[in-house]
Amino acid sequence: AQSVSQHNHHVILSEAASLELGCNYSYGGTVNLFWYVQYPGQHLQLLLKYFSGDPLVKGIKGFEAEFIKSKFSFNLRKPSVQWSDTAEYFCAVNAGTGRRALTFGSGTRLQVQP
Amino acid sequence: DGGITQSPKYLFRKEGQNVTLSCEQNLNHDAMYWYRQDPGQGLRLIYYSQIVNDFQKGDIAEGYSVSREKKESFPLTVTSAQKNPTAFYLCASSIQGWNEQFFGPGTRLTVL
Protein backbone atom coordinates (compact mmCIF):
# COMPACT_ATOMS: atom_id res chain seq x y z
CA ALA A 1 0.00 0.00 0.00
CA GLN A 2 1.16 3.50 -0.70
CA SER A 3 2.23 5.68 2.21
CA VAL A 4 3.27 9.26 2.74
CA SER A 5 5.77 10.44 5.34
CA GLN A 6 6.10 13.94 6.72
CA HIS A 7 9.02 13.88 9.11
CA ASN A 8 8.60 17.39 10.52
CA HIS A 9 5.67 17.28 12.91
CA HIS A 10 6.01 20.73 14.42
CA VAL A 11 8.12 23.56 13.02
CA ILE A 12 8.61 26.93 14.67
CA LEU A 13 10.10 29.77 12.62
CA SER A 14 10.52 33.49 12.92
CA GLU A 15 9.06 35.77 10.27
CA ALA A 16 11.26 36.11 7.17
CA ALA A 17 12.91 32.74 7.77
CA SER A 18 12.99 30.23 4.94
CA LEU A 19 10.80 27.15 5.06
CA GLU A 20 11.24 23.64 3.78
CA LEU A 21 8.84 20.85 4.74
CA GLY A 22 9.72 17.30 3.79
CA CYS A 23 7.42 14.81 2.09
CA ASN A 24 8.33 11.31 0.95
CA TYR A 25 6.05 8.70 -0.57
CA SER A 26 6.40 4.99 -1.09
CA TYR A 27 4.87 4.28 -4.51
CA GLY A 28 7.26 3.68 -7.40
CA GLY A 29 5.00 4.31 -10.38
CA THR A 30 3.21 7.35 -11.74
CA VAL A 31 1.96 9.67 -9.03
CA ASN A 32 0.00 12.87 -8.66
CA LEU A 33 1.26 14.95 -5.75
CA PHE A 34 -0.43 17.63 -3.67
CA TRP A 35 0.19 19.98 -0.80
CA TYR A 36 -2.81 21.16 1.19
CA VAL A 37 -2.97 23.76 3.95
CA GLN A 38 -5.37 24.08 6.85
CA TYR A 39 -5.39 27.54 8.42
CA PRO A 40 -6.90 27.77 11.91
CA GLY A 41 -10.67 27.53 11.65
CA GLN A 42 -10.69 27.27 7.87
CA HIS A 43 -11.30 24.62 5.22
CA LEU A 44 -8.49 22.45 3.97
CA GLN A 45 -7.36 24.09 0.74
CA LEU A 46 -4.98 23.25 -2.08
CA LEU A 47 -1.58 24.98 -2.10
CA LEU A 48 -0.16 23.34 -5.20
CA LYS A 49 -0.14 20.15 -7.23
CA TYR A 50 2.09 18.17 -9.55
CA PHE A 51 0.81 15.89 -12.29
CA SER A 52 3.57 15.97 -14.90
CA GLY A 53 6.05 18.27 -16.63
CA ASP A 54 8.30 20.74 -14.85
CA PRO A 55 9.17 19.17 -11.48
CA LEU A 56 9.31 22.59 -9.83
CA VAL A 57 5.74 23.73 -9.28
CA LYS A 58 4.55 27.04 -7.94
CA GLY A 59 1.45 27.46 -5.86
CA ILE A 60 -0.46 30.15 -4.07
CA LYS A 61 0.97 32.60 -1.53
CA GLY A 62 4.57 32.20 -2.71
CA PHE A 63 4.87 28.49 -2.02
CA GLU A 64 6.66 26.09 -4.34
CA ALA A 65 7.50 22.39 -4.32
CA GLU A 66 10.01 20.23 -6.13
CA PHE A 67 9.29 16.70 -7.29
CA ILE A 68 12.43 14.54 -7.18
CA LYS A 69 11.47 11.17 -8.61
CA SER A 70 14.73 9.45 -7.64
CA LYS A 71 14.20 10.40 -4.01
CA PHE A 72 10.41 9.83 -3.96
CA SER A 73 10.13 13.32 -2.52
CA PHE A 74 7.94 16.38 -2.95
CA ASN A 75 9.24 18.98 -0.52
CA LEU A 76 7.45 22.25 0.07
CA ARG A 77 9.40 25.51 0.21
CA LYS A 78 8.90 29.20 0.81
CA PRO A 79 11.79 31.69 0.84
CA SER A 80 10.37 33.98 3.51
CA VAL A 81 7.49 33.03 5.80
CA GLN A 82 4.95 35.37 7.30
CA TRP A 83 2.95 35.17 10.50
CA SER A 84 -0.12 34.43 8.35
CA ASP A 85 1.51 31.18 7.17
CA THR A 86 0.85 29.66 10.58
CA ALA A 87 -1.17 26.57 9.73
CA GLU A 88 -1.03 22.81 9.32
CA TYR A 89 0.38 21.51 6.06
CA PHE A 90 -0.44 18.13 4.52
CA CYS A 91 1.28 16.31 1.71
CA ALA A 92 -0.90 13.89 -0.31
CA VAL A 93 -0.33 11.37 -3.06
CA ASN A 94 -2.60 9.81 -5.64
CA ALA A 95 -0.82 6.82 -7.09
CA GLY A 96 -1.56 5.06 -10.36
CA THR A 97 -3.33 2.18 -8.71
CA GLY A 98 -6.94 1.08 -8.81
CA ARG A 99 -7.68 3.14 -5.76
CA ARG A 100 -8.57 6.61 -6.92
CA ALA A 101 -8.20 8.45 -3.66
CA LEU A 102 -5.57 10.51 -1.90
CA THR A 103 -3.24 9.18 0.76
CA PHE A 104 -2.25 11.91 3.20
CA GLY A 105 0.78 12.37 5.38
CA SER A 106 0.39 13.00 9.09
CA GLY A 107 0.79 16.75 8.67
CA THR A 108 3.25 19.41 9.80
CA ARG A 109 2.17 22.14 12.16
CA LEU A 110 3.96 25.39 11.29
CA GLN A 111 4.10 28.18 13.83
CA VAL A 112 5.53 31.49 12.65
CA GLN A 113 6.51 33.89 15.37
CA PRO A 114 6.34 37.65 14.68
CA ASP B 1 -21.83 29.77 -4.51
CA GLY B 2 -20.39 26.40 -5.50
CA GLY B 3 -18.96 24.25 -2.77
CA ILE B 4 -19.32 21.49 -0.25
CA THR B 5 -21.51 21.76 2.81
CA GLN B 6 -21.37 19.54 5.85
CA SER B 7 -23.84 19.46 8.67
CA PRO B 8 -23.97 19.72 11.53
CA LYS B 9 -20.78 21.57 12.49
CA TYR B 10 -20.76 19.99 15.96
CA LEU B 11 -22.41 16.73 16.93
CA PHE B 12 -22.69 14.99 20.25
CA ARG B 13 -23.60 11.37 20.56
CA LYS B 14 -24.17 9.00 23.40
CA GLU B 15 -22.36 5.70 23.37
CA GLY B 16 -24.33 3.01 21.54
CA GLN B 17 -26.11 5.42 19.19
CA ASN B 18 -25.76 5.61 15.44
CA VAL B 19 -25.38 9.06 13.95
CA THR B 20 -25.40 10.31 10.34
CA LEU B 21 -23.20 13.13 9.03
CA SER B 22 -24.40 15.02 5.99
CA CYS B 23 -22.29 16.01 2.98
CA GLU B 24 -23.67 17.84 -0.05
CA GLN B 25 -21.84 19.29 -3.06
CA ASN B 26 -23.07 21.47 -5.92
CA LEU B 27 -19.85 21.27 -7.94
CA ASN B 28 -21.19 18.51 -10.21
CA HIS B 29 -18.28 16.30 -9.16
CA ASP B 30 -18.45 12.56 -9.75
CA ALA B 31 -16.21 11.49 -6.87
CA MET B 32 -16.81 12.01 -3.17
CA TYR B 33 -14.81 11.04 -0.09
CA TRP B 34 -14.97 10.83 3.68
CA TYR B 35 -11.89 11.32 5.86
CA ARG B 36 -11.31 11.26 9.55
CA GLN B 37 -8.80 13.70 11.04
CA ASP B 38 -7.16 13.00 14.39
CA PRO B 39 -4.31 15.06 15.91
CA GLY B 40 -0.93 13.87 14.65
CA GLN B 41 -2.41 11.33 12.25
CA GLY B 42 -3.35 13.43 9.26
CA LEU B 43 -6.40 12.48 7.24
CA ARG B 44 -7.39 8.85 6.97
CA LEU B 45 -9.76 7.63 4.28
CA ILE B 46 -12.99 6.06 5.49
CA TYR B 47 -15.02 5.53 2.30
CA TYR B 48 -15.03 6.91 -1.22
CA SER B 49 -17.36 6.87 -4.18
CA GLN B 50 -16.40 7.39 -7.81
CA ILE B 51 -19.95 7.32 -9.15
CA VAL B 52 -23.54 7.22 -8.02
CA ASN B 53 -24.67 3.89 -6.47
CA ASP B 54 -21.08 2.71 -6.03
CA PHE B 55 -18.61 3.12 -3.18
CA GLN B 56 -15.48 1.49 -1.81
CA LYS B 57 -13.98 1.03 1.63
CA GLY B 58 -10.99 3.11 2.55
CA ASP B 59 -8.34 2.38 5.15
CA ILE B 60 -10.54 2.64 8.25
CA ALA B 61 -14.06 1.64 7.15
CA GLU B 62 -14.90 -0.55 10.14
CA GLY B 63 -17.80 0.89 12.13
CA TYR B 64 -18.89 3.24 9.35
CA SER B 65 -21.36 3.02 6.49
CA VAL B 66 -22.22 5.23 3.50
CA SER B 67 -24.68 5.53 0.65
CA ARG B 68 -24.51 7.33 -2.69
CA GLU B 69 -28.03 7.52 -4.06
CA LYS B 70 -27.57 10.99 -5.58
CA LYS B 71 -24.58 12.57 -7.25
CA GLU B 72 -24.58 15.55 -4.91
CA SER B 73 -24.96 13.68 -1.62
CA PHE B 74 -22.71 11.26 0.29
CA PRO B 75 -23.89 10.78 3.90
CA LEU B 76 -21.74 8.96 6.43
CA THR B 77 -23.22 6.93 9.29
CA VAL B 78 -21.07 6.35 12.34
CA THR B 79 -22.40 3.19 13.94
CA SER B 80 -22.16 1.94 17.49
CA ALA B 81 -19.55 -0.56 16.22
CA GLN B 82 -17.02 2.25 15.80
CA LYS B 83 -14.89 1.96 18.93
CA ASN B 84 -13.42 5.43 18.98
CA PRO B 85 -15.70 7.76 17.00
CA THR B 86 -14.72 11.08 18.58
CA ALA B 87 -12.93 12.93 15.76
CA PHE B 88 -13.15 15.60 13.10
CA TYR B 89 -14.80 14.31 9.91
CA LEU B 90 -14.08 15.85 6.52
CA CYS B 91 -15.97 15.33 3.29
CA ALA B 92 -14.38 16.04 -0.08
CA SER B 93 -15.20 15.82 -3.76
CA SER B 94 -13.32 15.83 -7.05
CA ILE B 95 -14.19 15.86 -10.74
CA GLN B 96 -12.62 12.43 -11.06
CA GLY B 97 -10.51 10.28 -8.76
CA TRP B 98 -7.17 11.50 -10.10
CA ASN B 99 -7.81 15.18 -9.61
CA GLU B 100 -7.49 17.57 -6.71
CA GLN B 101 -10.08 17.29 -4.01
CA PHE B 102 -12.16 20.10 -2.57
CA PHE B 103 -13.02 19.91 1.09
CA GLY B 104 -15.99 20.85 3.21
CA PRO B 105 -15.76 22.65 6.56
CA GLY B 106 -15.98 19.43 8.59
CA THR B 107 -18.09 18.01 11.40
CA ARG B 108 -16.67 17.56 14.87
CA LEU B 109 -18.22 14.50 16.50
CA THR B 110 -17.95 13.96 20.24
CA VAL B 111 -19.12 10.82 21.96
CA LEU B 112 -20.27 11.46 25.50
CSV table of C-alpha atoms in Angstrom, one decimal:
chain,number,residue,atom,x,y,z
A,1,ALA,CA,0.0,0.0,0.0
A,2,GLN,CA,1.2,3.5,-0.7
A,3,SER,CA,2.2,5.7,2.2
A,4,VAL,CA,3.3,9.3,2.7
A,5,SER,CA,5.8,10.4,5.3
A,6,GLN,CA,6.1,13.9,6.7
A,7,HIS,CA,9.0,13.9,9.1
A,8,ASN,CA,8.6,17.4,10.5
A,9,HIS,CA,5.7,17.3,12.9
A,10,HIS,CA,6.0,20.7,14.4
A,11,VAL,CA,8.1,23.6,13.0
A,12,ILE,CA,8.6,26.9,14.7
A,13,LEU,CA,10.1,29.8,12.6
A,14,SER,CA,10.5,33.5,12.9
A,15,GLU,CA,9.1,35.8,10.3
A,16,ALA,CA,11.3,36.1,7.2
A,17,ALA,CA,12.9,32.7,7.8
A,18,SER,CA,13.0,30.2,4.9
A,19,LEU,CA,10.8,27.2,5.1
A,20,GLU,CA,11.2,23.6,3.8
A,21,LEU,CA,8.8,20.8,4.7
A,22,GLY,CA,9.7,17.3,3.8
A,23,CYS,CA,7.4,14.8,2.1
A,24,ASN,CA,8.3,11.3,1.0
A,25,TYR,CA,6.0,8.7,-0.6
A,26,SER,CA,6.4,5.0,-1.1
A,27,TYR,CA,4.9,4.3,-4.5
A,28,GLY,CA,7.3,3.7,-7.4
A,29,GLY,CA,5.0,4.3,-10.4
A,30,THR,CA,3.2,7.3,-11.7
A,31,VAL,CA,2.0,9.7,-9.0
A,32,ASN,CA,0.0,12.9,-8.7
A,33,LEU,CA,1.3,15.0,-5.7
A,34,PHE,CA,-0.4,17.6,-3.7
A,35,TRP,CA,0.2,20.0,-0.8
A,36,TYR,CA,-2.8,21.2,1.2
A,37,VAL,CA,-3.0,23.8,4.0
A,38,GLN,CA,-5.4,24.1,6.9
A,39,TYR,CA,-5.4,27.5,8.4
A,40,PRO,CA,-6.9,27.8,11.9
A,41,GLY,CA,-10.7,27.5,11.7
A,42,GLN,CA,-10.7,27.3,7.9
A,43,HIS,CA,-11.3,24.6,5.2
A,44,LEU,CA,-8.5,22.5,4.0
A,45,GLN,CA,-7.4,24.1,0.7
A,46,LEU,CA,-5.0,23.3,-2.1
A,47,LEU,CA,-1.6,25.0,-2.1
A,48,LEU,CA,-0.2,23.3,-5.2
A,49,LYS,CA,-0.1,20.2,-7.2
A,50,TYR,CA,2.1,18.2,-9.5
A,51,PHE,CA,0.8,15.9,-12.3
A,52,SER,CA,3.6,16.0,-14.9
A,53,GLY,CA,6.1,18.3,-16.6
A,54,ASP,CA,8.3,20.7,-14.9
A,55,PRO,CA,9.2,19.2,-11.5
A,56,LEU,CA,9.3,22.6,-9.8
A,57,VAL,CA,5.7,23.7,-9.3
A,58,LYS,CA,4.6,27.0,-7.9
A,59,GLY,CA,1.4,27.5,-5.9
A,60,ILE,CA,-0.5,30.2,-4.1
A,61,LYS,CA,1.0,32.6,-1.5
A,62,GLY,CA,4.6,32.2,-2.7
A,63,PHE,CA,4.9,28.5,-2.0
A,64,GLU,CA,6.7,26.1,-4.3
A,65,ALA,CA,7.5,22.4,-4.3
A,66,GLU,CA,10.0,20.2,-6.1
A,67,PHE,CA,9.3,16.7,-7.3
A,68,ILE,CA,12.4,14.5,-7.2
A,69,LYS,CA,11.5,11.2,-8.6
A,70,SER,CA,14.7,9.4,-7.6
A,71,LYS,CA,14.2,10.4,-4.0
A,72,PHE,CA,10.4,9.8,-4.0
A,73,SER,CA,10.1,13.3,-2.5
A,74,PHE,CA,7.9,16.4,-3.0
A,75,ASN,CA,9.2,19.0,-0.5
A,76,LEU,CA,7.4,22.3,0.1
A,77,ARG,CA,9.4,25.5,0.2
A,78,LYS,CA,8.9,29.2,0.8
A,79,PRO,CA,11.8,31.7,0.8
A,80,SER,CA,10.4,34.0,3.5
A,81,VAL,CA,7.5,33.0,5.8
A,82,GLN,CA,4.9,35.4,7.3
A,83,TRP,CA,2.9,35.2,10.5
A,84,SER,CA,-0.1,34.4,8.4
A,85,ASP,CA,1.5,31.2,7.2
A,86,THR,CA,0.8,29.7,10.6
A,87,ALA,CA,-1.2,26.6,9.7
A,88,GLU,CA,-1.0,22.8,9.3
A,89,TYR,CA,0.4,21.5,6.1
A,90,PHE,CA,-0.4,18.1,4.5
A,91,CYS,CA,1.3,16.3,1.7
A,92,ALA,CA,-0.9,13.9,-0.3
A,93,VAL,CA,-0.3,11.4,-3.1
A,94,ASN,CA,-2.6,9.8,-5.6
A,95,ALA,CA,-0.8,6.8,-7.1
A,96,GLY,CA,-1.6,5.1,-10.4
A,97,THR,CA,-3.3,2.2,-8.7
A,98,GLY,CA,-6.9,1.1,-8.8
A,99,ARG,CA,-7.7,3.1,-5.8
A,100,ARG,CA,-8.6,6.6,-6.9
A,101,ALA,CA,-8.2,8.5,-3.7
A,102,LEU,CA,-5.6,10.5,-1.9
A,103,THR,CA,-3.2,9.2,0.8
A,104,PHE,CA,-2.2,11.9,3.2
A,105,GLY,CA,0.8,12.4,5.4
A,106,SER,CA,0.4,13.0,9.1
A,107,GLY,CA,0.8,16.7,8.7
A,108,THR,CA,3.2,19.4,9.8
A,109,ARG,CA,2.2,22.1,12.2
A,110,LEU,CA,4.0,25.4,11.3
A,111,GLN,CA,4.1,28.2,13.8
A,112,VAL,CA,5.5,31.5,12.7
A,113,GLN,CA,6.5,33.9,15.4
A,114,PRO,CA,6.3,37.6,14.7
B,1,ASP,CA,-21.8,29.8,-4.5
B,2,GLY,CA,-20.4,26.4,-5.5
B,3,GLY,CA,-19.0,24.3,-2.8
B,4,ILE,CA,-19.3,21.5,-0.2
B,5,THR,CA,-21.5,21.8,2.8
B,6,GLN,CA,-21.4,19.5,5.9
B,7,SER,CA,-23.8,19.5,8.7
B,8,PRO,CA,-24.0,19.7,11.5
B,9,LYS,CA,-20.8,21.6,12.5
B,10,TYR,CA,-20.8,20.0,16.0
B,11,LEU,CA,-22.4,16.7,16.9
B,12,PHE,CA,-22.7,15.0,20.3
B,13,ARG,CA,-23.6,11.4,20.6
B,14,LYS,CA,-24.2,9.0,23.4
B,15,GLU,CA,-22.4,5.7,23.4
B,16,GLY,CA,-24.3,3.0,21.5
B,17,GLN,CA,-26.1,5.4,19.2
B,18,ASN,CA,-25.8,5.6,15.4
B,19,VAL,CA,-25.4,9.1,13.9
B,20,THR,CA,-25.4,10.3,10.3
B,21,LEU,CA,-23.2,13.1,9.0
B,22,SER,CA,-24.4,15.0,6.0
B,23,CYS,CA,-22.3,16.0,3.0
B,24,GLU,CA,-23.7,17.8,-0.1
B,25,GLN,CA,-21.8,19.3,-3.1
B,26,ASN,CA,-23.1,21.5,-5.9
B,27,LEU,CA,-19.9,21.3,-7.9
B,28,ASN,CA,-21.2,18.5,-10.2
B,29,HIS,CA,-18.3,16.3,-9.2
B,30,ASP,CA,-18.5,12.6,-9.8
B,31,ALA,CA,-16.2,11.5,-6.9
B,32,MET,CA,-16.8,12.0,-3.2
B,33,TYR,CA,-14.8,11.0,-0.1
B,34,TRP,CA,-15.0,10.8,3.7
B,35,TYR,CA,-11.9,11.3,5.9
B,36,ARG,CA,-11.3,11.3,9.5
B,37,GLN,CA,-8.8,13.7,11.0
B,38,ASP,CA,-7.2,13.0,14.4
B,39,PRO,CA,-4.3,15.1,15.9
B,40,GLY,CA,-0.9,13.9,14.7
B,41,GLN,CA,-2.4,11.3,12.3
B,42,GLY,CA,-3.4,13.4,9.3
B,43,LEU,CA,-6.4,12.5,7.2
B,44,ARG,CA,-7.4,8.8,7.0
B,45,LEU,CA,-9.8,7.6,4.3
B,46,ILE,CA,-13.0,6.1,5.5
B,47,TYR,CA,-15.0,5.5,2.3
B,48,TYR,CA,-15.0,6.9,-1.2
B,49,SER,CA,-17.4,6.9,-4.2
B,50,GLN,CA,-16.4,7.4,-7.8
B,51,ILE,CA,-20.0,7.3,-9.2
B,52,VAL,CA,-23.5,7.2,-8.0
B,53,ASN,CA,-24.7,3.9,-6.5
B,54,ASP,CA,-21.1,2.7,-6.0
B,55,PHE,CA,-18.6,3.1,-3.2
B,56,GLN,CA,-15.5,1.5,-1.8
B,57,LYS,CA,-14.0,1.0,1.6
B,58,GLY,CA,-11.0,3.1,2.5
B,59,ASP,CA,-8.3,2.4,5.2
B,60,ILE,CA,-10.5,2.6,8.2
B,61,ALA,CA,-14.1,1.6,7.1
B,62,GLU,CA,-14.9,-0.5,10.1
B,63,GLY,CA,-17.8,0.9,12.1
B,64,TYR,CA,-18.9,3.2,9.3
B,65,SER,CA,-21.4,3.0,6.5
B,66,VAL,CA,-22.2,5.2,3.5
B,67,SER,CA,-24.7,5.5,0.7
B,68,ARG,CA,-24.5,7.3,-2.7
B,69,GLU,CA,-28.0,7.5,-4.1
B,70,LYS,CA,-27.6,11.0,-5.6
B,71,LYS,CA,-24.6,12.6,-7.2
B,72,GLU,CA,-24.6,15.5,-4.9
B,73,SER,CA,-25.0,13.7,-1.6
B,74,PHE,CA,-22.7,11.3,0.3
B,75,PRO,CA,-23.9,10.8,3.9
B,76,LEU,CA,-21.7,9.0,6.4
B,77,THR,CA,-23.2,6.9,9.3
B,78,VAL,CA,-21.1,6.3,12.3
B,79,THR,CA,-22.4,3.2,13.9
B,80,SER,CA,-22.2,1.9,17.5
B,81,ALA,CA,-19.6,-0.6,16.2
B,82,GLN,CA,-17.0,2.2,15.8
B,83,LYS,CA,-14.9,2.0,18.9
B,84,ASN,CA,-13.4,5.4,19.0
B,85,PRO,CA,-15.7,7.8,17.0
B,86,THR,CA,-14.7,11.1,18.6
B,87,ALA,CA,-12.9,12.9,15.8
B,88,PHE,CA,-13.1,15.6,13.1
B,89,TYR,CA,-14.8,14.3,9.9
B,90,LEU,CA,-14.1,15.9,6.5
B,91,CYS,CA,-16.0,15.3,3.3
B,92,ALA,CA,-14.4,16.0,-0.1
B,93,SER,CA,-15.2,15.8,-3.8
B,94,SER,CA,-13.3,15.8,-7.1
B,95,ILE,CA,-14.2,15.9,-10.7
B,96,GLN,CA,-12.6,12.4,-11.1
B,97,GLY,CA,-10.5,10.3,-8.8
B,98,TRP,CA,-7.2,11.5,-10.1
B,99,ASN,CA,-7.8,15.2,-9.6
B,100,GLU,CA,-7.5,17.6,-6.7
B,101,GLN,CA,-10.1,17.3,-4.0
B,102,PHE,CA,-12.2,20.1,-2.6
B,103,PHE,CA,-13.0,19.9,1.1
B,104,GLY,CA,-16.0,20.9,3.2
B,105,PRO,CA,-15.8,22.6,6.6
B,106,GLY,CA,-16.0,19.4,8.6
B,107,THR,CA,-18.1,18.0,11.4
B,108,ARG,CA,-16.7,17.6,14.9
B,109,LEU,CA,-18.2,14.5,16.5
B,110,THR,CA,-17.9,14.0,20.2
B,111,VAL,CA,-19.1,10.8,22.0
B,112,LEU,CA,-20.3,11.5,25.5
